[in-house]
Coordinates of C-alpha atoms and ligand atoms in Angstrom, one line a residue:
M1 CA 6.8 -36.5 -11.2
P2 CA 3.1 -37.2 -12.9
I3 CA 0.5 -34.5 -12.7
R4 CA -2.0 -35.0 -10.3
I5 CA -4.9 -33.1 -8.3
L6 CA -3.2 -31.8 -5.1
S7 CA -5.1 -33.3 -1.9
P8 CA -8.0 -30.9 -0.4
D9 CA -5.3 -30.3 2.5
V10 CA -3.0 -29.0 0.4
A11 CA -5.0 -27.1 -1.8
D12 CA -6.4 -25.5 1.7
K13 CA -3.1 -24.5 2.6
I14 CA -2.0 -23.1 -0.5
A15 CA -5.2 -21.1 -0.7
A16 CA -4.9 -20.2 2.7
G17 CA -1.6 -18.5 2.5
E18 CA -2.8 -16.0 0.3
V19 CA -5.4 -14.6 2.5
V20 CA -3.4 -15.3 5.9
E21 CA 0.0 -14.1 5.7
R22 CA 0.6 -13.4 9.6
P23 CA -1.4 -13.0 12.7
A24 CA -2.4 -9.1 11.6
S25 CA -4.1 -10.7 8.5
V26 CA -6.4 -12.9 10.7
V27 CA -7.6 -9.6 12.8
K28 CA -8.3 -8.1 9.6
E29 CA -10.7 -10.3 8.3
L30 CA -12.4 -11.3 11.3
I31 CA -12.9 -7.7 12.1
E32 CA -14.3 -7.2 8.5
N33 CA -16.6 -9.8 9.3
S34 CA -17.6 -8.0 12.2
L35 CA -18.3 -4.8 10.5
D36 CA -20.1 -6.7 8.1
A37 CA -22.6 -8.2 10.5
G38 CA -23.4 -5.0 12.0
A39 CA -21.4 -5.0 15.2
T40 CA -21.2 -1.9 17.4
D41 CA -18.7 -3.4 19.7
I42 CA -15.7 -5.1 18.9
R43 CA -12.9 -6.6 20.6
V44 CA -9.6 -7.6 19.8
E45 CA -7.1 -9.6 22.5
I46 CA -4.1 -11.2 21.2
R47 CA -1.4 -13.0 23.0
E48 CA 2.3 -13.2 21.9
G49 CA 2.0 -11.1 19.4
G50 CA -1.0 -13.1 17.9
K51 CA 1.1 -16.2 17.4
R52 CA -0.4 -17.7 20.8
L53 CA -3.7 -16.3 20.7
I54 CA -6.1 -14.2 18.7
R55 CA -9.7 -13.4 19.8
V56 CA -12.2 -11.4 18.3
I57 CA -15.5 -10.6 19.9
D58 CA -18.4 -8.9 18.3
D59 CA -22.0 -7.7 19.2
G60 CA -23.2 -8.4 15.3
A61 CA -25.8 -10.3 13.8
G62 CA -24.1 -13.6 14.9
I63 CA -24.4 -16.9 12.6
P64 CA -27.4 -19.2 12.7
A65 CA -26.4 -22.5 14.1
A66 CA -27.3 -24.7 11.4
E67 CA -25.1 -22.7 9.3
A68 CA -22.0 -22.3 11.3
P69 CA -20.1 -25.3 10.1
L70 CA -20.9 -24.1 6.5
A71 CA -19.2 -20.4 7.1
C72 CA -15.9 -22.2 8.0
Q73 CA -15.6 -23.9 4.2
R74 CA -14.0 -22.3 1.2
H75 CA -16.2 -20.3 -1.1
A76 CA -19.4 -20.3 1.6
T77 CA -20.5 -16.6 2.1
S78 CA -23.8 -15.0 2.6
K79 CA -22.8 -11.8 1.0
L80 CA -22.9 -12.8 -2.6
Q81 CA -24.8 -15.1 -4.9
T82 CA -24.7 -14.0 -8.6
A83 CA -21.3 -13.0 -10.6
E84 CA -23.4 -9.5 -11.4
D85 CA -23.3 -8.9 -7.5
L86 CA -19.6 -8.6 -7.4
E87 CA -20.3 -5.3 -9.4
Q88 CA -22.1 -3.9 -6.5
I89 CA -20.0 -4.7 -3.5
A90 CA -21.6 -3.1 -0.5
T91 CA -19.5 -5.2 2.3
L92 CA -16.1 -5.6 3.1
G93 CA -15.9 -9.5 2.5
F94 CA -17.4 -11.1 -0.1
R95 CA -15.1 -14.1 -1.2
G96 CA -16.3 -16.5 1.4
E97 CA -12.6 -17.4 1.7
A98 CA -11.4 -15.9 5.4
L99 CA -12.9 -18.2 7.8
A100 CA -11.9 -21.4 6.0
A101 CA -8.5 -19.8 5.4
I102 CA -7.9 -19.0 8.9
A103 CA -9.5 -22.4 10.0
A104 CA -7.0 -24.1 7.9
V105 CA -3.8 -22.9 9.4
G106 CA -4.7 -22.4 13.1
K107 CA -7.0 -24.3 15.6
T108 CA -9.9 -22.4 15.9
T109 CA -13.1 -21.9 18.5
L110 CA -16.1 -20.3 16.7
I111 CA -18.7 -19.5 19.5
T112 CA -21.6 -17.7 18.1
R113 CA -25.6 -17.1 18.5
S114 CA -27.8 -15.2 16.0
R115 CA -29.8 -12.5 17.2
D116 CA -33.2 -14.5 16.1
E117 CA -32.0 -17.7 17.6
E118 CA -32.4 -18.7 21.6
V119 CA -29.3 -21.0 21.7
G120 CA -26.0 -20.7 20.3
V121 CA -23.1 -22.9 18.8
E122 CA -19.7 -23.9 19.4
L123 CA -17.4 -25.5 16.9
R124 CA -13.8 -26.7 17.6
L125 CA -12.1 -26.9 14.4
E126 CA -8.1 -28.0 13.8
G127 CA -6.4 -27.6 10.2
S128 CA -10.1 -27.2 8.6
E129 CA -11.3 -30.4 10.3
L130 CA -14.5 -30.4 12.6
R131 CA -13.3 -31.5 15.8
G132 CA -16.5 -31.0 18.0
Q133 CA -19.9 -29.0 17.9
R134 CA -22.2 -28.3 20.6
A135 CA -25.2 -26.0 21.6
I136 CA -23.9 -23.4 24.0
G137 CA -25.8 -20.0 25.5
G138 CA -24.3 -16.7 25.5
P139 CA -25.0 -13.3 24.1
A140 CA -25.9 -12.8 20.6
G141 CA -23.0 -12.1 18.7
T142 CA -20.0 -14.2 17.5
N143 CA -16.8 -14.9 19.8
I144 CA -14.0 -16.3 17.6
T145 CA -10.9 -17.8 19.0
I146 CA -7.5 -18.8 16.8
E147 CA -4.8 -20.6 18.8
H148 CA -1.5 -21.3 17.4
L149 CA -1.6 -20.0 14.4
F150 CA 0.2 -21.9 11.5
W151 CA 1.0 -24.8 13.8
N152 CA 0.8 -26.9 10.8
V153 CA 2.9 -24.7 8.3
P154 CA 6.2 -24.6 10.0
A155 CA 7.6 -22.6 6.5
R156 CA 5.0 -20.0 7.5
L157 CA 5.5 -20.1 11.1
K158 CA 9.6 -19.7 10.9
F159 CA 8.9 -16.3 8.8
L160 CA 6.9 -14.3 11.4
R161 CA 8.9 -11.6 13.1
A162 CA 9.3 -10.6 16.5
E163 CA 6.1 -10.4 18.7
S164 CA 6.5 -7.2 19.3
T165 CA 6.5 -6.6 15.4
E166 CA 3.7 -8.7 14.8
A167 CA 1.9 -7.2 17.7
G168 CA 2.5 -3.7 15.9
H169 CA 0.9 -4.8 12.8
I170 CA -2.2 -5.6 14.4
H171 CA -2.2 -2.8 16.2
K172 CA -2.2 -0.8 12.7
I173 CA -5.1 -2.7 11.6
L174 CA -6.9 -1.7 14.5
T175 CA -6.4 1.9 14.5
R176 CA -7.1 2.1 10.8
Y177 CA -10.6 0.5 11.5
A178 CA -11.1 2.6 14.4
L179 CA -10.8 5.4 12.3
A180 CA -12.8 4.3 9.3
Y181 CA -15.6 3.6 11.5
P182 CA -16.3 5.9 14.4
H183 CA -19.7 4.7 15.2
V184 CA -17.8 1.2 16.6
R185 CA -16.5 1.0 19.8
F186 CA -12.9 -0.9 19.2
S187 CA -10.9 -2.2 22.2
Y188 CA -7.9 -4.1 22.1
A189 CA -6.6 -6.0 24.4
P190 CA -2.7 -7.5 24.4
E191 CA -1.4 -9.9 26.7
G192 CA -4.8 -9.5 28.9
R193 CA -4.8 -5.8 29.5
I194 CA -6.8 -3.0 27.3
T195 CA -4.5 -0.5 25.9
F196 CA -6.5 1.0 23.3
Q197 CA -10.4 1.9 23.1
T198 CA -12.5 4.1 21.1
P199 CA -15.7 5.9 22.5
G200 CA -17.7 4.6 19.4
N201 CA -19.5 7.6 19.5
G202 CA -19.7 8.4 15.7
D203 CA -17.1 11.2 16.3
R204 CA -14.2 10.4 14.2
M205 CA -12.1 13.4 15.6
A206 CA -12.4 11.6 19.0
A207 CA -11.1 8.5 17.2
L208 CA -8.1 10.6 15.7
I209 CA -7.2 11.9 19.1
K210 CA -7.1 8.2 20.5
V211 CA -5.2 7.0 17.8
F212 CA -2.8 10.1 17.0
G213 CA -2.9 11.9 20.3
A214 CA -4.2 15.1 21.1
E215 CA -1.1 17.1 19.8
I216 CA -1.3 15.8 16.2
A217 CA -4.8 15.8 16.1
R218 CA -4.9 19.6 16.7
Q219 CA -2.8 20.2 13.8
M220 CA -4.6 18.1 11.1
L221 CA -7.2 20.0 9.0
A222 CA -10.6 18.6 7.7
V223 CA -10.9 17.9 4.5
A224 CA -14.5 19.1 3.6
G225 CA -16.9 16.1 2.4
G226 CA -18.5 17.9 -0.3
E227 CA -19.1 16.5 -3.7
D228 CA -16.7 17.8 -6.6
V229 CA -18.8 19.2 -9.3
A230 CA -16.1 17.9 -11.6
A231 CA -16.3 14.3 -10.1
P232 CA -19.9 13.6 -9.6
G233 CA -20.6 10.7 -7.4
I234 CA -17.4 11.0 -5.7
V235 CA -16.8 12.3 -2.0
V236 CA -13.7 12.9 -0.2
S237 CA -13.7 13.8 3.3
G238 CA -10.9 12.8 6.1
F239 CA -7.9 15.1 7.5
A240 CA -4.9 16.5 6.5
S241 CA -1.8 17.8 8.3
Q242 CA -1.1 21.3 8.1
P243 CA 2.0 22.3 6.1
E244 CA 4.1 22.5 9.5
L245 CA 3.7 19.0 10.5
H246 CA 5.3 16.7 8.3
R247 CA 7.1 13.0 8.3
A248 CA 10.3 11.8 6.5
N249 CA 8.1 9.1 4.8
R250 CA 4.7 8.8 3.2
S251 CA 3.5 6.0 5.6
F252 CA 1.6 8.3 7.5
I253 CA -0.7 8.7 4.3
E254 CA -3.8 6.5 4.7
L255 CA -6.5 5.9 2.4
F256 CA -10.0 4.3 2.7
I257 CA -12.4 3.8 -0.3
N258 CA -16.0 2.9 0.5
N259 CA -14.6 2.7 4.3
R260 CA -12.1 -0.4 3.1
Y261 CA -8.5 0.4 4.0
V262 CA -6.5 0.3 0.7
Q263 CA -3.3 0.9 -0.6
D264 CA -3.0 2.8 -3.8
R265 CA 0.1 4.8 -4.9
N266 CA -1.6 6.7 -7.1
L267 CA -4.2 8.5 -4.6
T268 CA -1.3 8.5 -2.0
Y269 CA 0.7 10.8 -4.9
A270 CA -2.4 12.7 -5.4
V271 CA -2.1 13.8 -1.5
I272 CA 1.4 15.0 -1.6
Q273 CA 0.6 16.6 -4.9
A274 CA -2.0 18.5 -3.1
Y275 CA 1.0 20.3 -1.0
H276 CA 3.2 21.0 -3.9
T277 CA 5.7 23.4 -2.8
L278 CA 4.2 23.6 0.5
L279 CA 6.5 21.1 2.4
P280 CA 10.4 20.9 2.5
G281 CA 12.0 18.5 0.1
G282 CA 11.7 15.0 1.3
R283 CA 9.0 15.5 3.5
Y284 CA 5.4 14.2 3.5
P285 CA 1.9 15.0 5.1
L286 CA 0.0 12.9 7.7
A287 CA -3.3 12.0 5.9
L288 CA -6.4 10.3 6.8
I289 CA -8.6 10.1 3.5
F290 CA -12.0 8.5 2.8
V291 CA -13.2 8.3 -0.5
D292 CA -16.9 7.4 -1.1
L293 CA -18.2 6.6 -4.6
P294 CA -20.7 4.3 -6.1
P295 CA -19.7 0.7 -5.8
D296 CA -20.0 0.1 -9.8
M297 CA -17.1 2.5 -10.1
L298 CA -14.8 0.4 -8.3
D299 CA -13.2 -3.4 -8.7
V300 CA -12.6 -4.6 -5.2
N301 CA -11.9 -8.3 -6.4
V302 CA -8.3 -7.8 -7.3
H303 CA -6.4 -9.3 -4.5
P304 CA -7.0 -12.0 -2.1
T305 CA -6.3 -9.7 0.8
K306 CA -8.8 -6.9 -0.7
A307 CA -5.8 -4.5 -0.2
E308 CA -6.1 -3.1 -3.2
V309 CA -8.7 -1.8 -5.4
R310 CA -9.4 -0.7 -9.5
F311 CA -11.3 2.5 -10.5
R312 CA -13.2 2.4 -13.5
E313 CA -12.1 6.1 -13.7
G314 CA -8.9 6.2 -12.0
A315 CA -8.1 9.8 -13.4
V316 CA -11.1 11.4 -12.1
V317 CA -10.7 10.0 -8.7
F318 CA -7.2 11.5 -8.4
R319 CA -8.1 14.6 -9.4
A320 CA -11.1 14.7 -6.7
V321 CA -8.7 13.7 -4.2
Q322 CA -6.0 16.2 -5.1
R323 CA -8.5 18.9 -5.0
A324 CA -9.9 18.4 -1.9
V325 CA -6.7 18.1 0.2
H326 CA -5.6 21.2 -1.6
R327 CA -8.5 23.2 -0.9
S328 CA -8.8 22.4 2.8
L329 CA -4.9 23.5 2.8
V330 CA -5.6 26.7 1.1
E331 CA -9.1 27.4 3.2
Q332 CA -7.8 26.5 6.3
A333 CA -3.9 26.9 7.0
P334 CA -3.3 29.4 9.7
V335 CA -2.8 32.6 8.3
A336 CA 0.6 32.8 9.9
Q337 CA 2.1 30.2 7.7
L338 CA 0.3 30.7 4.6
R339 CA 0.1 34.4 4.0
P340 CA -2.8 35.7 1.3
D341 CA 0.1 36.7 -1.0
E342 CA 1.5 33.5 -0.8
K343 CA -1.3 31.5 -1.2
G344 CA -1.3 28.9 -3.8
R345 CA 1.7 27.3 -5.7
E346 CA 4.5 29.3 -5.8
G347 CA 4.3 30.5 -2.2
W348 CA 6.8 28.8 0.1
A349 CA 9.3 27.9 -2.7
A350 CA 9.2 31.5 -3.5
R351 CA 9.6 32.4 -0.2
R352 CA 12.8 30.1 0.3
Q353 CA 14.1 31.5 -2.9
H354 CA 13.9 35.0 -1.6
L355 CA 15.5 33.8 1.8
L356 CA 18.8 32.3 -0.1
A357 CA 19.1 35.3 -2.2
A358 CA 18.8 37.8 0.7
G359 CA 21.7 35.7 2.4
A360 CA 19.0 35.2 5.0
S361 CA 19.9 36.4 8.4
D362 CA 16.1 35.8 9.5
P363 CA 15.0 33.5 10.5
P364 CA 18.4 32.1 12.4
G365 CA 19.6 28.8 10.9
Q366 CA 17.3 29.1 8.3
L367 CA 20.1 29.4 5.6
A368 CA 21.8 26.7 7.0
M369 CA 18.6 24.3 6.6
D370 CA 17.9 25.2 3.2
L371 CA 21.9 24.4 2.5
Y372 CA 21.6 21.3 4.3
R373 CA 18.5 20.3 2.4
R374 CA 20.2 20.8 -0.9
G375 CA 22.9 19.0 0.2
L376 CA 20.6 15.9 1.2
E377 CA 19.3 16.3 -2.2
E378 CA 22.3 16.4 -3.9
E379 CA 23.1 13.3 -2.0
A380 CA 20.8 11.6 -3.4
A381 CA 22.4 11.2 -6.6
P382 CA 25.6 9.1 -6.8
P383 CA 28.6 11.0 -5.7
G384 CA 30.8 11.9 -8.6
P385 CA 34.5 12.3 -9.1
S386 CA 35.9 15.3 -7.5
E387 CA 39.0 17.5 -8.6
T388 CA 39.5 19.2 -5.4
G389 CA 40.0 16.9 -2.7
G390 CA 38.2 13.7 -2.6
A391 CA 36.2 12.2 0.3
M392 CA 37.6 9.7 1.9
A393 CA 37.2 6.5 0.8
P394 CA 34.7 4.7 3.1
R395 CA 36.6 2.0 4.9
T396 CA 35.6 -0.3 7.5
G397 CA 36.9 -2.8 9.9
D398 CA 40.6 -1.6 10.5
A399 CA 41.4 1.1 12.9
E400 CA 42.7 4.0 10.9
V401 CA 43.8 7.1 13.1
L402 CA 43.2 10.8 12.6
P403 CA 45.9 13.0 12.9
P404 CA 45.8 15.5 15.7
L405 CA 43.2 18.4 14.6
R406 CA 42.9 22.1 15.3
A407 CA 39.5 23.3 15.4
V408 CA 40.0 26.7 13.2
G409 CA 35.9 27.7 12.9
Q410 CA 32.6 26.6 11.4
I411 CA 30.9 27.6 8.3
A412 CA 27.1 27.5 7.6
G413 CA 26.4 26.0 10.7
M414 CA 27.5 22.5 9.5
Y415 CA 30.8 21.9 8.9
L416 CA 33.8 22.4 11.2
V417 CA 37.3 23.9 9.3
A418 CA 40.4 22.1 10.9
E419 CA 44.0 22.4 10.4
G420 CA 45.8 19.0 10.7
P421 CA 49.6 18.1 9.7
G422 CA 48.5 17.0 6.4
G423 CA 46.8 20.0 5.3
L424 CA 43.2 21.3 5.7
F425 CA 39.9 19.4 6.9
L426 CA 36.3 20.0 6.5
V427 CA 34.6 18.0 9.1
D428 CA 30.9 17.4 9.0
Q429 CA 29.8 18.3 12.3
H430 CA 26.3 16.2 12.0
A431 CA 27.9 13.0 10.2
A432 CA 31.1 13.2 12.5
H433 CA 28.7 13.0 15.9
E434 CA 26.9 10.5 14.7
R435 CA 30.2 8.5 14.3
I436 CA 31.0 9.2 17.9
L437 CA 27.9 8.6 19.4
Y438 CA 27.6 5.0 17.5
E439 CA 31.3 4.0 18.6
Q440 CA 30.3 5.1 22.3
M441 CA 27.2 3.3 22.1
L442 CA 28.4 0.0 20.9
Q443 CA 31.3 -0.1 22.9
A444 CA 30.2 0.6 26.2
P445 CA 26.7 -1.3 25.7
A446 CA 26.7 -1.7 29.5
Q447 CA 27.0 1.8 30.0
P448 CA 24.3 3.7 29.1
I449 CA 24.5 7.3 27.6
A450 CA 24.9 10.1 29.9
R451 CA 21.2 11.1 31.1
Q452 CA 20.0 14.1 32.2
Q453 CA 17.3 14.0 35.1
L454 CA 14.4 16.4 34.1
L455 CA 13.4 18.9 36.8
Q456 CA 9.9 17.6 36.8
P457 CA 9.0 14.6 35.3
L458 CA 7.0 14.9 31.8
T459 CA 3.9 13.1 30.9
L460 CA 3.9 12.7 27.3
E461 CA 0.2 11.6 25.5
L462 CA 1.6 9.8 22.8
G463 CA -1.2 8.2 21.0
T464 CA -2.0 4.5 20.9
H465 CA 0.5 4.0 17.6
L466 CA 3.3 5.7 19.1
A467 CA 2.8 4.6 22.4
G468 CA 2.8 0.8 21.3
L469 CA 5.9 1.5 20.0
V470 CA 7.6 3.4 22.6
A471 CA 6.3 0.7 24.7
A472 CA 7.8 -2.3 22.6
H473 CA 11.4 -0.8 22.6
L474 CA 11.7 0.6 26.3
P475 CA 14.8 -1.5 26.7
T476 CA 16.7 0.0 23.9
L477 CA 15.2 3.6 24.9
A478 CA 16.5 3.0 28.2
Q479 CA 19.8 2.1 26.9
S480 CA 19.9 5.4 24.7
G481 CA 19.4 7.5 27.7
F482 CA 15.5 8.1 28.0
E483 CA 14.3 7.0 31.5
I484 CA 10.8 6.4 30.6
E485 CA 7.8 4.5 32.3
P486 CA 4.2 3.6 31.0
F487 CA 1.8 5.7 32.8
G488 CA -1.7 4.6 31.6
E489 CA -3.2 4.0 28.5
G490 CA -1.0 5.8 25.7
S491 CA 0.9 8.1 28.0
F492 CA 4.1 7.9 29.4
L493 CA 6.2 9.5 32.0
L494 CA 9.9 10.9 31.0
R495 CA 12.1 11.4 33.8
A496 CA 15.3 11.8 32.1
M497 CA 16.8 12.2 28.7
P498 CA 20.1 11.9 27.2
A499 CA 22.4 14.6 28.5
L500 CA 23.4 15.6 25.0
L501 CA 19.6 16.4 23.9
G502 CA 19.2 18.9 26.7
R503 CA 18.0 21.5 24.6
Q504 CA 15.7 19.6 22.2
D505 CA 12.0 19.2 22.9
P506 CA 11.7 15.7 24.4
R507 CA 8.4 15.0 22.9
R508 CA 9.5 15.5 19.6
L509 CA 12.7 13.7 19.9
L510 CA 10.8 10.5 21.0
E511 CA 8.2 10.9 18.5
E512 CA 10.7 11.0 16.1
V513 CA 12.9 8.0 17.4
A514 CA 9.8 5.9 18.0
E515 CA 8.5 6.4 14.3
S516 CA 12.0 5.5 12.6
L517 CA 11.8 2.4 15.1
D518 CA 8.6 1.6 13.5
A519 CA 10.3 2.1 9.8
L520 CA 12.5 -1.2 11.2
A521 CA 9.9 -3.1 12.1
D522 CA 10.6 -5.8 9.4
Q523 CA 14.2 -6.3 10.5
V524 CA 15.0 -8.6 12.8
G525 CA 18.1 -9.9 15.1
A526 CA 21.8 -8.4 15.2
A527 CA 21.0 -6.3 12.1
H528 CA 17.7 -4.9 13.6
E529 CA 19.7 -3.9 17.0
D530 CA 22.6 -2.3 14.8
E531 CA 19.8 0.0 12.7
L532 CA 18.1 0.7 16.0
V533 CA 21.6 2.4 17.8
K534 CA 22.5 4.2 14.2
I535 CA 18.9 5.6 14.6
I536 CA 19.4 6.8 17.9
C537 CA 22.6 8.3 16.9
K538 CA 21.6 10.0 14.0
R539 CA 18.5 11.7 16.0
M540 CA 21.0 12.6 19.0
A541 CA 23.8 14.0 16.8
I542 CA 23.8 17.8 17.0
K543 CA 22.2 18.8 13.6
A544 CA 23.4 20.8 10.7
G545 CA 22.6 24.6 11.5
Q546 CA 23.3 24.1 15.2
V547 CA 26.4 26.6 16.3
L548 CA 29.0 25.4 18.2
S549 CA 31.4 27.4 20.5
L550 CA 35.4 27.0 19.9
V551 CA 35.2 24.6 23.1
E552 CA 32.6 22.8 21.4
Q553 CA 34.3 22.4 18.1
R554 CA 37.7 21.3 19.8
D555 CA 35.5 18.6 21.9
L556 CA 34.0 17.1 19.0
L557 CA 37.4 16.9 17.1
R558 CA 38.8 15.3 19.9
Q559 CA 36.1 12.8 20.3
L560 CA 36.3 11.8 16.4
E561 CA 40.1 11.5 16.9
A562 CA 39.2 8.4 19.6
C563 CA 37.0 6.7 17.3
Q564 CA 37.8 3.3 15.6
N565 CA 36.7 4.4 12.3
P566 CA 36.4 8.3 12.4
R567 CA 36.4 8.8 8.3
T568 CA 32.9 7.6 7.7
C569 CA 29.4 8.1 9.6
P570 CA 27.6 4.8 10.6
H571 CA 25.6 5.0 7.0
G572 CA 28.8 5.0 5.4
R573 CA 29.0 8.4 4.7
P574 CA 32.5 10.4 4.7
T575 CA 32.8 12.6 8.0
L576 CA 35.2 14.7 6.6
L577 CA 37.2 15.9 3.5
H578 CA 40.9 16.4 3.7
L579 CA 42.5 19.2 1.2
S580 CA 46.3 18.4 1.5
A581 CA 49.1 20.8 1.2
T582 CA 50.2 19.7 -2.4
Q583 CA 46.4 20.0 -3.7
L584 CA 46.2 23.8 -2.1
E585 CA 49.3 24.5 -3.7
R586 CA 48.1 23.2 -7.0
Q587 CA 44.9 25.0 -7.0
F588 CA 46.8 28.3 -6.1
G589 CA 49.1 27.9 -9.1
R590 CA 51.9 27.4 -6.8
T591 CA 53.5 24.6 -8.3
Ligands
ADP1 P1 -17.1 -13.4 3.6 O1 -16.8 -12.4 4.8 O2 -16.3 -13.2 2.5 O3 -18.5 -14.0 3.1 P2 -15.6 -15.4 5.5 O4 -15.3 -16.9 5.2 O5 -14.9 -14.3 6.0 O6 -16.4 -15.0 3.9 O7 -17.1 -15.7 6.6 C1 -18.2 -16.8 5.8 C2 -19.6 -16.0 6.3 O8 -19.4 -16.4 7.4 C3 -20.1 -15.0 6.3 O9 -20.5 -14.7 4.7 C4 -20.8 -14.5 7.0 O10 -22.2 -14.8 6.7 C5 -20.2 -15.7 8.4 N1 -19.4 -15.0 9.2 C6 -18.5 -14.8 9.3 N2 -18.1 -14.0 10.6 C7 -19.6 -13.8 11.1 C8 -19.2 -12.6 12.1 N3 -18.6 -12.2 12.9 N4 -20.6 -12.4 12.4 C9 -21.8 -13.0 11.8 N5 -21.5 -13.9 10.7 C10 -20.3 -13.8 10.0
MG2 MG1 -15.1 -12.1 5.7

């Protein structure tokens, strides 16, 4: 093909692709525009995960009627004039690309009235082309609607996820801005119903409660907003979780630089570092960290979506964040968890060491948990060849029967010792139970897991983030034994839970399941369903550290024997190790 300049239409679409990846990108850009326009009330409506419709209504400054058509063209901005201005960016937008990009890939209706003008204007655009323009009355502010996103970019349309997934992304964007801008009242109305609203009274704690729920908000420590002597000009503030509150991944650490949500591996690590040994291995804190610094110490023009920034002095910012979070932990963590003599770096690790050394009868289950965790850490390394009795090679597909096993006892609260015709078996109770549940759920999908009615229905305030997830996965949760129904904004009524979980805290359990669902948000179809089932099995399976009676042990072994693939858990790890009579004899030097 000869070299040619691309037609403006193609060039527009390519450029738009960098800014608008999915419905949530549109929502992000529009909210940023509303904030830049000084709005105090921002309402977001979506339909069908934003694929059918996205609407953002604000009470900001509005666009003068004569300038409105220009606003939708590429490189048109009121926020920047010279290249030098780039060093002093005080607005969220500045590239003049968003409206143009959005208009290029959706059917857009822009209604806006400037605060300084009597009459507003309505523009209709389709794929960058102005299709209509008329004068219109209405309140000052901007109301922009995008319908049929990617109607003219089938390749993009194909890559969009399920509606619930896209809606989840949008919801996340909203909650982030709600936290960063507590003076602004945000409302979110998917499918015509308001599910989330912040008071907009300037109280960040109120926003925090709205987003995470009162329970979690209560366990967050304030990160003091003072300026650090070692880092002049940099102010770090926000919230960080008490050491008792943690999560399995780092996705609950959110960073805002000059009130812009950004992703930054380094600063995320700074937060984690501040906890040092305070958290168990493989667990991460929750944190919302706001870093404010002079705009000239920052380059926000790194990425079309402005999701990343570069610092002039990254190391200084890193230390400021780490110190601020650490200080709040040391000063505010409740006394019982952080005794004075254990304050600082080695406290928790030392206590754990001590516990292990003492053989730890106190607190119950702690030793088993520690051993379990160490096991997990070791698991991370690839398994080496073992001399004494190997793990059963993970096999899938054809059925492989287990010999009848006789329960002998339980060790370390995590393994069952069993005897079979072929020698000694060590069964990992958690992995085995996971396998059992997995096959039960897959083989009898029409027959939901046995549930246990609660004596009294329990109201759970989940906070909108988790509430959104739970709402999106109600059918799967029902299938797994949770009888749960929406009960107003962010709350649910729990009527029954899986019978097997009778002894666990329903709230925590539901939270954990919902969070894992969140982690899966990007998978689709059958793989997604299967992963879901696995997650639920993992949560429901008896844990290491749980003492089982001999009857329960027997029961577990019987059920494992009945499995199609009893030798591995759904994630492919072995459920049991076998030491044959011959191996035992060899080990004891009898042969
Ligand atoms: P940028 O935000 O980078 O300037 P955009 O394409 O997002 O570029 O917007 C172009 C211009 O349109 C903005 O600079 C602003 O003047 C105007 N504008 C866009 N959205 C709004 C809004 N909600 N309220 C007022 N003005 C707006
Ligand atoms: Mg913008």
